CSV table of C-alpha atoms in Angstrom, one decimal:
chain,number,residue,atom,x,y,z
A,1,UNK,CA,62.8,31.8,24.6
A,2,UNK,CA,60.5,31.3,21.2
A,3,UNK,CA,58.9,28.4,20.6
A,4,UNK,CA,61.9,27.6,17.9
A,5,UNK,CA,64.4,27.5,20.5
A,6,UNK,CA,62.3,25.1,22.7
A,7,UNK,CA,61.7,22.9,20.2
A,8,UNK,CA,65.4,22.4,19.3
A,9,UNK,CA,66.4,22.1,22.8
A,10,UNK,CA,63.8,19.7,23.3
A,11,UNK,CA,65.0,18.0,19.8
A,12,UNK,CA,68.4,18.3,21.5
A,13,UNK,CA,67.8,16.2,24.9
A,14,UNK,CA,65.8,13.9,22.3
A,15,UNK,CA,69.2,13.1,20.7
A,16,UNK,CA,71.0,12.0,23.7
A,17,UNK,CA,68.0,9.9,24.5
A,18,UNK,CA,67.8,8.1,21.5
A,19,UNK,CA,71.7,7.9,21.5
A,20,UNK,CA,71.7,6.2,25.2
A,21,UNK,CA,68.9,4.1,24.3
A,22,UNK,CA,71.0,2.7,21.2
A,23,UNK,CA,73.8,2.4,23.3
A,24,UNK,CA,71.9,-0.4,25.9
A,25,UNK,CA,69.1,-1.9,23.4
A,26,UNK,CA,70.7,-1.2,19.4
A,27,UNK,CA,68.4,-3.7,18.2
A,28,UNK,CA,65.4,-3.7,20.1
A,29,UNK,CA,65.6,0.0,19.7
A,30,UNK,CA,65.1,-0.4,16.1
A,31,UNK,CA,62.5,-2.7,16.1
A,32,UNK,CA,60.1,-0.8,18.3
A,33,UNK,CA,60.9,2.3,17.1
A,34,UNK,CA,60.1,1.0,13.5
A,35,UNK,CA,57.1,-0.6,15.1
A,36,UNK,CA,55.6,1.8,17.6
A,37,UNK,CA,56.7,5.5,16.1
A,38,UNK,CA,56.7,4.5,12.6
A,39,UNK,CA,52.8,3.8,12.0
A,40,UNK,CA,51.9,6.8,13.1
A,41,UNK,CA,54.0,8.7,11.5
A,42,UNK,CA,53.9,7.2,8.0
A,43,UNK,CA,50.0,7.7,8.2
A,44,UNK,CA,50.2,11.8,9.7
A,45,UNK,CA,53.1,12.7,7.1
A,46,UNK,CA,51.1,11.3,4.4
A,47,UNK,CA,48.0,13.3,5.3
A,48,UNK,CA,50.2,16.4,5.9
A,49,UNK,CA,51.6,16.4,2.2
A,50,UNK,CA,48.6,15.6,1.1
A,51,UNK,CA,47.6,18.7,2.1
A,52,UNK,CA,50.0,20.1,0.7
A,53,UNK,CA,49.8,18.8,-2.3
A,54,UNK,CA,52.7,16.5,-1.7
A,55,UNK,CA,54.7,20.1,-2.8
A,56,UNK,CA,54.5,19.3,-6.3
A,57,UNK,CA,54.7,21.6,-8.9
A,58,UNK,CA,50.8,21.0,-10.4
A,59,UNK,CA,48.2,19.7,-8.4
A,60,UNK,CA,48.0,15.9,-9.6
A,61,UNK,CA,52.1,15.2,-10.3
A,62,UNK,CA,51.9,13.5,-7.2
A,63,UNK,CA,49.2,10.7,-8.9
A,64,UNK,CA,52.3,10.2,-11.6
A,65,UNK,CA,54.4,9.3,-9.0
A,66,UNK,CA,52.9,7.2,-7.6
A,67,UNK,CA,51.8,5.7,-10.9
A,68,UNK,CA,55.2,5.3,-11.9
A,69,UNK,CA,56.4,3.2,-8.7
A,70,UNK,CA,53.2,1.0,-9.2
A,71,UNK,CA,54.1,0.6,-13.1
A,72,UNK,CA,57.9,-1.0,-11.9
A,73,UNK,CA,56.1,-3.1,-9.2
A,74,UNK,CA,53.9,-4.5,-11.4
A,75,UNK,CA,56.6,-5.0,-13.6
A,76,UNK,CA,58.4,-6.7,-10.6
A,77,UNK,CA,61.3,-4.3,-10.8
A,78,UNK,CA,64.0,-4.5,-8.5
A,79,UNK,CA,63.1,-2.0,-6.0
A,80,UNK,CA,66.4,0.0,-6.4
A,81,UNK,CA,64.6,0.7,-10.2
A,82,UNK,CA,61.4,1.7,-8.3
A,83,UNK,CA,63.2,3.9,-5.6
A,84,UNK,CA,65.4,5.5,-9.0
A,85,UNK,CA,62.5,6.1,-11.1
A,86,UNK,CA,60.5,7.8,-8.2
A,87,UNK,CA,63.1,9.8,-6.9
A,88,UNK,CA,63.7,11.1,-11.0
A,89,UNK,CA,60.5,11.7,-11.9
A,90,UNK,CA,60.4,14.0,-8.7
A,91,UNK,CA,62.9,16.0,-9.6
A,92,UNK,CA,61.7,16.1,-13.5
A,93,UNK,CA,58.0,16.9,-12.0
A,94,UNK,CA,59.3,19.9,-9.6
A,95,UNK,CA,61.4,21.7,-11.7
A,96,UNK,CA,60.1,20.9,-15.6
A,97,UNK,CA,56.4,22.6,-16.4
A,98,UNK,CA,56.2,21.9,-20.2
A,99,UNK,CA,54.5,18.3,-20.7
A,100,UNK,CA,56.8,17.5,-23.7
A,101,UNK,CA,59.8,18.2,-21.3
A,102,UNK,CA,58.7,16.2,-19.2
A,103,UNK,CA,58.3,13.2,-21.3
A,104,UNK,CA,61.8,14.2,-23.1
A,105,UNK,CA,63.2,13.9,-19.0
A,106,UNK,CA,61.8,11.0,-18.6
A,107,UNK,CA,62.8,8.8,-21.7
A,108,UNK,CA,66.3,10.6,-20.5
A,109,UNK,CA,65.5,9.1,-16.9
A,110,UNK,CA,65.0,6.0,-17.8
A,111,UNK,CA,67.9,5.6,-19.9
A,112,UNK,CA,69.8,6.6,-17.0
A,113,UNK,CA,68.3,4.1,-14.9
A,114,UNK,CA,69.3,1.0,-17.6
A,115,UNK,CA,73.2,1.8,-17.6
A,116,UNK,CA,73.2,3.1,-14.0
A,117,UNK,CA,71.6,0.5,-12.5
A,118,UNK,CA,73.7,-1.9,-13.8
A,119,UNK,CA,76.8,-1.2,-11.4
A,120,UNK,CA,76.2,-2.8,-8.2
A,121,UNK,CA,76.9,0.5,-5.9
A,122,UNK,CA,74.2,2.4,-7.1
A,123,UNK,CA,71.6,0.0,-7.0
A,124,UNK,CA,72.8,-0.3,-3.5
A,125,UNK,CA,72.4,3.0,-3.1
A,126,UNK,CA,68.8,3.5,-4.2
A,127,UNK,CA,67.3,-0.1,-3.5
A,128,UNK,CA,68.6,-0.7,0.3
A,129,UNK,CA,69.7,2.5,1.8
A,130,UNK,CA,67.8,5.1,0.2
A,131,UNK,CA,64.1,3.7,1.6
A,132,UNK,CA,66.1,3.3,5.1
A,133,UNK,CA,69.6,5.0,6.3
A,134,UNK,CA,69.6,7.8,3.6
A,135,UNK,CA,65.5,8.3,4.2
A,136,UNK,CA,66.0,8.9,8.1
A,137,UNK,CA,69.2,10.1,8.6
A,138,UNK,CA,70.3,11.9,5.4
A,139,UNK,CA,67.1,14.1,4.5
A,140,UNK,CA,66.3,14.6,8.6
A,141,UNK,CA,69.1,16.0,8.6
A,142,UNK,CA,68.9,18.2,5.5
A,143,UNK,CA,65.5,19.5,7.0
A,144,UNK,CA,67.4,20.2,10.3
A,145,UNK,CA,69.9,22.1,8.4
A,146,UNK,CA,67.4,23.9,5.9
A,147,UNK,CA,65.8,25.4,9.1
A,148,UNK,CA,68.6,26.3,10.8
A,149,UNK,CA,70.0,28.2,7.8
A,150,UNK,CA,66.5,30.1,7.2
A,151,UNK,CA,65.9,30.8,10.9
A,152,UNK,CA,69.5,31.7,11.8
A,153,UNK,CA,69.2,30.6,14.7
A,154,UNK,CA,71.8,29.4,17.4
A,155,UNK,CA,69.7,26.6,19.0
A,156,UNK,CA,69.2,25.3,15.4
A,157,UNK,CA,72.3,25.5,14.2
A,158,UNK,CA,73.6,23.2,17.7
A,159,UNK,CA,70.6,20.7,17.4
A,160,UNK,CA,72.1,20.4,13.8
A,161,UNK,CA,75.7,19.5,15.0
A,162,UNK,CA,74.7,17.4,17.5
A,163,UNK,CA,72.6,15.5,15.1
A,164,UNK,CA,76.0,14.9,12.8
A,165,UNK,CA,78.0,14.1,16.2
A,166,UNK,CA,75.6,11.8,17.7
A,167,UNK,CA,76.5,8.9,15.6
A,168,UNK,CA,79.9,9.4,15.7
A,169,UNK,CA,79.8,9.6,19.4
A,170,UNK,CA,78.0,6.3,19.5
A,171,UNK,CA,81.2,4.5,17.4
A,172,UNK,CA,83.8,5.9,19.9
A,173,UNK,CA,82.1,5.9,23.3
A,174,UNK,CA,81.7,2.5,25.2
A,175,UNK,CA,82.9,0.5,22.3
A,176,UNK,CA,83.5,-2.6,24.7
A,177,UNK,CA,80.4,-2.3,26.2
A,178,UNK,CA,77.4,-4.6,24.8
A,179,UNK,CA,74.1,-5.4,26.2
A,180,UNK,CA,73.1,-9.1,24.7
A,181,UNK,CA,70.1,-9.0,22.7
A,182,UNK,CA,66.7,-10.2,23.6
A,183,UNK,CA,65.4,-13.8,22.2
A,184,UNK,CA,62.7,-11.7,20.4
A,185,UNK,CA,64.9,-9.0,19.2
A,186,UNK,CA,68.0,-11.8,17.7
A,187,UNK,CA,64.2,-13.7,16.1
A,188,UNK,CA,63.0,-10.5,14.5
A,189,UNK,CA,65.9,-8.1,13.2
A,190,UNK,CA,66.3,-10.2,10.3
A,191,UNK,CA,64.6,-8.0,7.9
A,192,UNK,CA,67.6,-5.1,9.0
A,193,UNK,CA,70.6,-7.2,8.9
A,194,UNK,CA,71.2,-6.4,5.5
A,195,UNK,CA,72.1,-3.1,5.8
A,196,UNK,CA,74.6,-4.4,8.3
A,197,UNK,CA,76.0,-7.4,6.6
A,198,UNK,CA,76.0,-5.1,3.0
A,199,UNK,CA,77.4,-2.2,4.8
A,200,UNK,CA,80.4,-4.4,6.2
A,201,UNK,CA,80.4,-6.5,3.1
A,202,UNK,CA,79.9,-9.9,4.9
A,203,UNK,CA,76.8,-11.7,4.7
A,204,UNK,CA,78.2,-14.5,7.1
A,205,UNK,CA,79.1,-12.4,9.6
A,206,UNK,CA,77.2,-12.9,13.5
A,207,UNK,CA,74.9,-9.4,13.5
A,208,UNK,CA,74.4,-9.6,17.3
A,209,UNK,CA,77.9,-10.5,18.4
A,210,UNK,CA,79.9,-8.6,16.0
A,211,UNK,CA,81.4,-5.6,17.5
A,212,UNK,CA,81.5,-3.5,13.9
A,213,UNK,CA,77.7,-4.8,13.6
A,214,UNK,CA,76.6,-3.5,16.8
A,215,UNK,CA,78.2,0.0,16.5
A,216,UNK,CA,76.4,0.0,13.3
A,217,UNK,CA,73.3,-1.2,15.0
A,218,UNK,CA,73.5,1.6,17.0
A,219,UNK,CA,73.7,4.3,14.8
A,220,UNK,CA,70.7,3.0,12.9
A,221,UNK,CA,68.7,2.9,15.8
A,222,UNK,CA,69.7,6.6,16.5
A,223,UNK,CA,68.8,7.3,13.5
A,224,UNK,CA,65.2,5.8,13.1
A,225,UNK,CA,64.1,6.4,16.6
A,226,UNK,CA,64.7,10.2,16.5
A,227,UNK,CA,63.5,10.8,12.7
A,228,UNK,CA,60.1,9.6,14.2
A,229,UNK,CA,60.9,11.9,17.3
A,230,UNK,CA,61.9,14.8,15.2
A,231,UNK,CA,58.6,14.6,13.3
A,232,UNK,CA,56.7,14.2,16.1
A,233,UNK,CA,58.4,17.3,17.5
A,234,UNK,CA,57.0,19.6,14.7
A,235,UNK,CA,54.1,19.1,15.5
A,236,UNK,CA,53.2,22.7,16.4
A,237,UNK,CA,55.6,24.1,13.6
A,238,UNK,CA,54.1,22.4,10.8
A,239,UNK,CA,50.4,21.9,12.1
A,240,UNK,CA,50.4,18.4,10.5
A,241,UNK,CA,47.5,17.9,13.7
A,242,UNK,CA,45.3,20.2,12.2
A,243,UNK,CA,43.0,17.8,10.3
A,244,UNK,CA,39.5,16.9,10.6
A,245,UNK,CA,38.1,14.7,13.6
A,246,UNK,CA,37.7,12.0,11.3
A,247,UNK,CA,40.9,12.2,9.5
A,248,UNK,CA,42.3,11.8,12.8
A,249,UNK,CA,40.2,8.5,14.2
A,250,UNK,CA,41.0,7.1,10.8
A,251,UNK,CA,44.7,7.6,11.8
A,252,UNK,CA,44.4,6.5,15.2
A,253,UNK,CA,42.4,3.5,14.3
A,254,UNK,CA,45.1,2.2,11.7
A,255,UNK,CA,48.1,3.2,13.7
A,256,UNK,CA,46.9,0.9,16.8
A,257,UNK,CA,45.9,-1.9,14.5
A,258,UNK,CA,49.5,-1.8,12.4
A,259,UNK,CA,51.4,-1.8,16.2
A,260,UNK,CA,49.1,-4.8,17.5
A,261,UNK,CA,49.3,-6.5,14.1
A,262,UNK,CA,53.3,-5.9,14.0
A,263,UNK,CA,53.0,-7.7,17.7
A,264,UNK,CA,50.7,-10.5,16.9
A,265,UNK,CA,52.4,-11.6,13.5
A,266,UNK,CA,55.9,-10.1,12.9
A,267,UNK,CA,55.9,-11.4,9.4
A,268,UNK,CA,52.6,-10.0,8.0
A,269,UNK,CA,53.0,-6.9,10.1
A,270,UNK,CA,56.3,-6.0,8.8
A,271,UNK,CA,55.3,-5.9,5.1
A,272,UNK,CA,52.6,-4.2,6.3
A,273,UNK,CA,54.6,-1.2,7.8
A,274,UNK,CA,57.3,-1.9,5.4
A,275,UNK,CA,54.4,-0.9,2.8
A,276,UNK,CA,53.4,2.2,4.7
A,277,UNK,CA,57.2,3.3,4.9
A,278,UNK,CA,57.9,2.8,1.3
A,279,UNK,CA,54.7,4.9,0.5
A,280,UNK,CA,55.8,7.6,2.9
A,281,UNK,CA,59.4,7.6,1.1
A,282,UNK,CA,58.3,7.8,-2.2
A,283,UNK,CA,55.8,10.6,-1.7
A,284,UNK,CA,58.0,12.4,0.3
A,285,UNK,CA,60.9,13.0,-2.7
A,286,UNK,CA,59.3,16.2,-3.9
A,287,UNK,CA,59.8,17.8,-0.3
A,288,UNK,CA,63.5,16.5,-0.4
A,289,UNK,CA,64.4,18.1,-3.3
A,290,UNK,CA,62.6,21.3,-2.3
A,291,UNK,CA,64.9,21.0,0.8
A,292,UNK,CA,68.1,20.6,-0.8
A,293,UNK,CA,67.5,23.1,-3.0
A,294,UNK,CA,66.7,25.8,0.0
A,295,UNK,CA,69.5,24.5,1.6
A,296,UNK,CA,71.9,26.2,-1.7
A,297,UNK,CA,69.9,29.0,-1.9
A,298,UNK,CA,70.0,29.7,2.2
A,299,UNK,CA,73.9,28.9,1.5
A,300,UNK,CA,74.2,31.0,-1.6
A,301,UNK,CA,72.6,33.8,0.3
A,302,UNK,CA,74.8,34.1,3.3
A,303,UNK,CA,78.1,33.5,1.9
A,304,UNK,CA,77.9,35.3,-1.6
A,305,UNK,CA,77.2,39.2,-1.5
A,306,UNK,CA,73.9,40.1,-3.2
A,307,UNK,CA,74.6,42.2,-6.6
């Protein structure tokens, strides 16, 4: 067996795992999940594209990036515009070289963004779903699939449907079956229970007593707990641990301190992490559309006969 096939078997019995566990604890599963694997991961993906040069096309694109989310915060854009205008000028950065193109695609971008973003489903789209269920569900799973199609492999190709089944599994299986949340869990999901409440299109609806909220529940904490598993999982693919000793202690140090601050103060320590994730999302868009893109040309290549 290669190392490939372990790691999607491994990735494999990861899935049921996180499936079970949303199953018997859907909201505390999200919560420690977001608290415990996400610091750590926020902090080593960042340093990994860094290294990488957050796979933009010229060394510094990723500075106007990031320049461009801090202009709309400052601004005090909605975040839907900031999330919109990061995830454009990504794609205009990656696939546009000439400097007067670029500016042309942006002026275009932004004029897309003012008539776009005026229609309530997109900015719903880009300002509550893209940072969260479209971030660790969506593009996990087009990195699942972009491997699977490039390694043609059979373990790769299973961990990828199990991946799409998993949730659907977890909306048909033991639908009369619910654990009651924990005091802490029912005091902290707050921050979540929008994607609930917008997703069912009730905002006065009970989140932890709500059958249709808790099945929800637990596909978003399926979905979080194993993108943090799935990274964590590369590890020896991707080499994001090669960095130097320092790097690393750096890492360490601000991963324990975000967990014990999330623990000690849920309110600072979630727009803390919610900080950290947001960076991570913004900076990872150049690596999503690289992925999508292999994804049509793995597609192209196996089912249309090379001239």
């Amino acid at each position: 067996m290669t190392q490939t096939d372990r790691i999607n078997y491994y990735n494999i019995l990861a899935m049921f795992a996180s499936a079970c566990l949303a199953i018997i604890i859907p909201f505390e599963l999200v919560l420690l999940s977001y608290a415990i694997l996400g610091p750590a991961h926020y902090l080593t993906e960042i340093s990994w594209l860094n290294g990488r040069r957050f796979f933009t096309l010229k060394k510094y694109d990723y500075i106007i990036i990031i320049a461009v989310s801090l202009t709309a915060f400052i601004l005090k854009l909605p975040t839907a515009n900031i999330i919109f205008y990061a995830f454009g000028i990504s794609f205009i950065l990656l696939f546009i070289k000439s400097n007067l193109n670029r500016v042309l695609g942006a002026i275009l971008l932004v004029i897309a963004g003012y008539f776009l973003l005026s229609h309530n489903i997109p900015r719903t789209i880009f300002g509550l779903y893209m940072p969260t269920l479209i971030h660790v569900y969506v593009f996990t799973g087009a990195f699942m699939l972009y491997g699977a199609l490039k390694e043609r492999t059979v373990s790769g190709t299973l961990a990828f449907f199990i991946f799409i089944i998993c949730p659907v599994l977890l909306c048909v299986l033991f639908t009369t079956w619910h654990n009651q949340p924990s005091t802490w869990a029912t005091l902290n999901y707050r921050p979540f229970s929008r994607l609930t409440t917008t997703a069912l299109r009730n905002q006065s609806i009970d989140i932890f007593s709500n059958n249709s909220s808790i099945l929800l529940t637990r596909i978003f904490a399926f979905a979080y707990t194993y993108h943090y598993i799935n990274w964590f999982s590369k590890t020896r693919v991707i080499n994001w641990h090669k960095i130097s000793k320092t790097r690393a202690v750096i890492i360490g140090l601000i991963s324990i301190g975000s967990v014990a601050l999330y623990f000690y103060n849920y309110k600072i320590g979630y727009k803390w992490l919610f900080m950290l994730s947001f960076l991570h999302v913004v900076l990872e868009f150049p690596l999503n559309h690289r992925s999508f893109v292999g994804i049509g040309r793995e597609l192209k290549r196996k089912f249309l006969p090379a001239k």
